[in-house]
Short mmCIF file of N, CA and C in Angstrom, two decimals:
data_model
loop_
_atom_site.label_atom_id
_atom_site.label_comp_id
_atom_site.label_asym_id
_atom_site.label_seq_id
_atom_site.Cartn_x
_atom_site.Cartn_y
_atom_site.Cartn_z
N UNK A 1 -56.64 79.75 7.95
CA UNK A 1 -56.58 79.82 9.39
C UNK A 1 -55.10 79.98 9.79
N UNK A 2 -54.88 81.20 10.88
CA UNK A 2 -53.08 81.25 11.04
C UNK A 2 -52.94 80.01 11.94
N UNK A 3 -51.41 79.69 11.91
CA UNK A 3 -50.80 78.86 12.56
C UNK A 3 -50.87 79.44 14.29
N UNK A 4 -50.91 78.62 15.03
CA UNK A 4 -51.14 78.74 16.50
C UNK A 4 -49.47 78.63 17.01
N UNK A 5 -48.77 79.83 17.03
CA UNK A 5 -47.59 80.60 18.06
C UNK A 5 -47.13 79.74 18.87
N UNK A 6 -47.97 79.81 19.78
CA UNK A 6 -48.03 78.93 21.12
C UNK A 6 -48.01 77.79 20.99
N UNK A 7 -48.38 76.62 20.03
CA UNK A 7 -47.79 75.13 20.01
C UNK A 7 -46.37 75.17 18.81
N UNK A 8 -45.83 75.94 18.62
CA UNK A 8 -45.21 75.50 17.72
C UNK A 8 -43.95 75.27 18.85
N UNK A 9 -43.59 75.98 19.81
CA UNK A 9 -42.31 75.24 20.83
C UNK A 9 -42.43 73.70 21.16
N UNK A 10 -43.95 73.74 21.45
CA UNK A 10 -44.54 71.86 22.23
C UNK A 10 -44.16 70.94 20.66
N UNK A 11 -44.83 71.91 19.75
CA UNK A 11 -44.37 70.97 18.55
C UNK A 11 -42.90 70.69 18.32
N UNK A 12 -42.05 71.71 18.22
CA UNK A 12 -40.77 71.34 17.77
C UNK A 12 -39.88 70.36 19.14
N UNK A 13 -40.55 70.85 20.46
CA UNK A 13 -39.95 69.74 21.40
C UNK A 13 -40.20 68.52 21.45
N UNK A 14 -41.64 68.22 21.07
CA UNK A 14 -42.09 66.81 20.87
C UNK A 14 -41.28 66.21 19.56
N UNK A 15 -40.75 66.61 18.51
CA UNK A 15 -40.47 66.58 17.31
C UNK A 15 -38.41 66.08 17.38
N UNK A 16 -38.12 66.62 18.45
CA UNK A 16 -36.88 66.81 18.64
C UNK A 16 -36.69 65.13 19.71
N UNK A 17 -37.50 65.23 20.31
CA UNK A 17 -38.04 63.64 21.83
C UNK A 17 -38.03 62.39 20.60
N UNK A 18 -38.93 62.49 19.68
CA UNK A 18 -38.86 62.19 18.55
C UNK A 18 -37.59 61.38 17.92
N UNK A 19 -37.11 62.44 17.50
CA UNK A 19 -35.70 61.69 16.29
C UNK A 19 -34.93 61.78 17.57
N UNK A 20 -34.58 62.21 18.79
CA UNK A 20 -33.73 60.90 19.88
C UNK A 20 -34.17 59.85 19.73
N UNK A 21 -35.56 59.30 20.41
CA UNK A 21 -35.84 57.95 20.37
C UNK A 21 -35.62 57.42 19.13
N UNK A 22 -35.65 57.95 18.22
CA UNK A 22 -35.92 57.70 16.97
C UNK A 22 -34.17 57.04 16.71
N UNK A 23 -33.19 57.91 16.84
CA UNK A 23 -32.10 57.69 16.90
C UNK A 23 -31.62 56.38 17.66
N UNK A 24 -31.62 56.66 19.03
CA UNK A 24 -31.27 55.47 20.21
C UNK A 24 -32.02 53.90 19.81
N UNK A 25 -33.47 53.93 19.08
CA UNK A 25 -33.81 52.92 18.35
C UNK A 25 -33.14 51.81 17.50
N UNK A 26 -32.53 53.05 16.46
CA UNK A 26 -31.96 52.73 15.22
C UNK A 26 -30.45 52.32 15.49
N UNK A 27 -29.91 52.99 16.84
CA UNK A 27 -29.22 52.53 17.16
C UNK A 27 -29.08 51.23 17.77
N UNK A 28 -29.95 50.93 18.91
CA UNK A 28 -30.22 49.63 19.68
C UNK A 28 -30.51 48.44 18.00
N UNK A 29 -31.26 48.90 17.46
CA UNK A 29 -31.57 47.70 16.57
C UNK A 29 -30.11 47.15 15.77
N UNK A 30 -29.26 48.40 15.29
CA UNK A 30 -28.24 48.22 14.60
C UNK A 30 -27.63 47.00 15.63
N UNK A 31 -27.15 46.91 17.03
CA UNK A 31 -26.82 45.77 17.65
C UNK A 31 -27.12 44.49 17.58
N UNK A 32 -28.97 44.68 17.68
CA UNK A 32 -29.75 43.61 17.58
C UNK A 32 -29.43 43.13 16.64
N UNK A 33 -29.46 43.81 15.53
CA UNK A 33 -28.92 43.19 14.25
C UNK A 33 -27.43 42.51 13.57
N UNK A 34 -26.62 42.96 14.80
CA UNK A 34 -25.39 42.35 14.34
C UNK A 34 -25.27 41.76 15.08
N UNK A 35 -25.81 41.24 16.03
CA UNK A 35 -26.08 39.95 17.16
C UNK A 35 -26.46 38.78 16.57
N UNK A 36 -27.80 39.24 15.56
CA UNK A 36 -28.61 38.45 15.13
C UNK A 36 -27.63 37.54 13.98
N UNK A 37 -26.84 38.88 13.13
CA UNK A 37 -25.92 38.31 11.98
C UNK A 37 -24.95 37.20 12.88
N UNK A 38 -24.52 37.58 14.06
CA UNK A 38 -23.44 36.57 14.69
C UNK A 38 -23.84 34.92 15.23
N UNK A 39 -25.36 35.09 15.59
CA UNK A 39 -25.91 33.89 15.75
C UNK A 39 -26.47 32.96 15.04
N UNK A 40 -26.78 34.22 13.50
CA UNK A 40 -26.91 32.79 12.14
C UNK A 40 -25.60 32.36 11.51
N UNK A 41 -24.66 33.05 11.50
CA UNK A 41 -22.90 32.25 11.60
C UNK A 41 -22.63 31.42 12.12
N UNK A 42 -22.72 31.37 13.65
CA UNK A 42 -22.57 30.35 14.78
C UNK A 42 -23.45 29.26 14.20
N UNK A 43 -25.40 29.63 13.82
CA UNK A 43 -25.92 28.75 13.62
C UNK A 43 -25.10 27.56 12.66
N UNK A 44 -24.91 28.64 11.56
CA UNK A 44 -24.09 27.62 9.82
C UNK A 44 -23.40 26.93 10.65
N UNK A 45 -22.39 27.54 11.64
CA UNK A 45 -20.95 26.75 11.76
C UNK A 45 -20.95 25.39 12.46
N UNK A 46 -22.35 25.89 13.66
CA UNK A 46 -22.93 24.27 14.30
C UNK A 46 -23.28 23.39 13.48
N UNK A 47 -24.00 24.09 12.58
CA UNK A 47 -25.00 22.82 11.37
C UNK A 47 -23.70 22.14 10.79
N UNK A 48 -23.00 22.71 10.06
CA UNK A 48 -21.76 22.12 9.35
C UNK A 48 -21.03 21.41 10.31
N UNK A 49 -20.77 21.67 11.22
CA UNK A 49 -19.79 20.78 12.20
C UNK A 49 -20.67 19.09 12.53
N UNK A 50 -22.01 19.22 12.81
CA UNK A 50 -22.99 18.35 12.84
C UNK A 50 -23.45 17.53 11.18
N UNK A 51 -23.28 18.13 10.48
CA UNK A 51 -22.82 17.46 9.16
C UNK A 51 -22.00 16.66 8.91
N UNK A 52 -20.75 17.22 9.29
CA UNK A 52 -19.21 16.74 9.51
C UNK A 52 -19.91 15.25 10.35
N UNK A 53 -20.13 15.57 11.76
CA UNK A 53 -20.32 14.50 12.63
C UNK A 53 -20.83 13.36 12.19
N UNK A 54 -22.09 13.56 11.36
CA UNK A 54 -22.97 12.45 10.67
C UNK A 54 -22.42 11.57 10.35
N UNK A 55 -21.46 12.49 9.02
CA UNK A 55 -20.41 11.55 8.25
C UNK A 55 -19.60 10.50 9.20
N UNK A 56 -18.94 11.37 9.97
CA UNK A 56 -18.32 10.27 10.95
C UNK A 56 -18.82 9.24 11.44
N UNK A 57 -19.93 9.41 12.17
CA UNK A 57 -20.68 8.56 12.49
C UNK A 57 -21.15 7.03 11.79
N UNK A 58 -21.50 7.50 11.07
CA UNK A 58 -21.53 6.69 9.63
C UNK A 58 -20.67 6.12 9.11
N UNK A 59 -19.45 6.43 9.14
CA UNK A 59 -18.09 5.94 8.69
C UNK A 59 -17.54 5.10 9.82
N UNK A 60 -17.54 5.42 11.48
CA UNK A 60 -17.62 4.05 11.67
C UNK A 60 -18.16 3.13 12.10
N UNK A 61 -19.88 3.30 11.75
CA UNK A 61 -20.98 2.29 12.03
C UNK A 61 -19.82 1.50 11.20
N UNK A 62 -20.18 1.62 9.77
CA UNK A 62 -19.60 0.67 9.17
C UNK A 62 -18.20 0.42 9.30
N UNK A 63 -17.32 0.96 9.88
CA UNK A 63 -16.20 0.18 10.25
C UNK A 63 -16.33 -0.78 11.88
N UNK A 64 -17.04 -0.66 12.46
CA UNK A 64 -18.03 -1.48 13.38
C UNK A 64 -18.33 -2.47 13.28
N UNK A 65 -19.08 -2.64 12.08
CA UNK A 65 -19.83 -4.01 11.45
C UNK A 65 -18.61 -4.67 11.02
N UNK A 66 -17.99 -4.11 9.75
CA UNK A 66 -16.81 -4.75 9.13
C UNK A 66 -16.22 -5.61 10.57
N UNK A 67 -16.02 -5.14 11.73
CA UNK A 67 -15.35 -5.89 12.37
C UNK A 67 -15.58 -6.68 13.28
N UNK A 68 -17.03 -6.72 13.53
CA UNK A 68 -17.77 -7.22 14.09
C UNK A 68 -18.14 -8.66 12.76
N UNK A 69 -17.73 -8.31 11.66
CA UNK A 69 -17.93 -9.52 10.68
C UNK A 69 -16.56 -10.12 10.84
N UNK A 70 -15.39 -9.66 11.03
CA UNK A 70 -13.88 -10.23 11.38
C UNK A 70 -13.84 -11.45 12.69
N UNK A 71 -14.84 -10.63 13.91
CA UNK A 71 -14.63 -11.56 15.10
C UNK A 71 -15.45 -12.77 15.31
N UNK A 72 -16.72 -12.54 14.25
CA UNK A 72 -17.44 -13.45 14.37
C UNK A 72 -16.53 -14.30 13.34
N UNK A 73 -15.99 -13.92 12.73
CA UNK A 73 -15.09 -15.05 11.16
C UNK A 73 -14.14 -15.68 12.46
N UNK A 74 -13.24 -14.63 13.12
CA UNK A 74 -12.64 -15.47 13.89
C UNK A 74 -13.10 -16.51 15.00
N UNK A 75 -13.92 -16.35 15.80
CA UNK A 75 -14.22 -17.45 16.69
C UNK A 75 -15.09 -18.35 16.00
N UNK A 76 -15.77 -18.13 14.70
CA UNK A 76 -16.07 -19.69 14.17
C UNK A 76 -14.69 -20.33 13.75
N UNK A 77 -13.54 -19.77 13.49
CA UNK A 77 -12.40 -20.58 12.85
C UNK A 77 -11.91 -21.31 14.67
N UNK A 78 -12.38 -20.33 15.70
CA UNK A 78 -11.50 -21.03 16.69
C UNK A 78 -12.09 -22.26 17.34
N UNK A 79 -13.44 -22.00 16.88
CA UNK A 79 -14.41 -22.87 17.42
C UNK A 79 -14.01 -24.38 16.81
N UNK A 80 -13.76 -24.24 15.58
CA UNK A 80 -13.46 -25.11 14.29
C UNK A 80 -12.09 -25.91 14.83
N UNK A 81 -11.27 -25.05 14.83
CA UNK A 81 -10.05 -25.89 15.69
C UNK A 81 -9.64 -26.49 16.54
N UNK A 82 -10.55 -25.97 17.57
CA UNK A 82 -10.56 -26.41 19.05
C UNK A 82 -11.59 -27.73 18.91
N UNK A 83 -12.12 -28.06 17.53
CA UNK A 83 -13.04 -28.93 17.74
C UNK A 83 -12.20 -30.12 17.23
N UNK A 84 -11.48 -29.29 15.86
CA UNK A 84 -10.87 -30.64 15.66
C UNK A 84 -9.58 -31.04 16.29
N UNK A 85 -9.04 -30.25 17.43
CA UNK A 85 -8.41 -30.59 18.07
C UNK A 85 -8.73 -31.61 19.38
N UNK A 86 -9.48 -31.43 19.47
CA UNK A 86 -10.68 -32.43 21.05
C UNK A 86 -10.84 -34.05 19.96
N UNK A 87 -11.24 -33.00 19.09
CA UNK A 87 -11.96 -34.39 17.68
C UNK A 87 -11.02 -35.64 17.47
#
């Protein structure tokens, strides 16, 4: 069966509409995609900084307590003195 003359312009224009969109796509995504790369960076760099924080956190619960074990040492010693000083 011959080829039909008359669609082959509609074909090659539809074909041409085509690899633009096709293009402007590949383009738009290429952004999307280095957007996407910039916000799982940012993600790492939050997580790690919040890592970091933990630690801190943690480091001075327990320097907290430690001194919270100092003041209670101290006002039983003051308690102690002042008693046997009244005493």
């Amino acid at each position: 069966m011959p080829e039909d003359s008359s669609a082959q312009p509609g074909a090659a224009a539809l074909t041409r509409r085509f690899e633009d969109v096709a293009e402007r796509t590949d383009w738009k995504f290429g952004i999307v995609k280095s957007d996407l790369t910039a916000v799982r960076l940012q993600i790492r760099n939050l997580d790690q900084k919040a890592g970091n924080l933990d630690a801190k956190v943690s480091s001075l619960t327990e320097e907290v307590r430690g001194l919270v074990g100092k003041i209670n040492r101290y006002q039983a010693q003051i308690v102690e003195l002042l008693t046997q000083f009244a005493g």
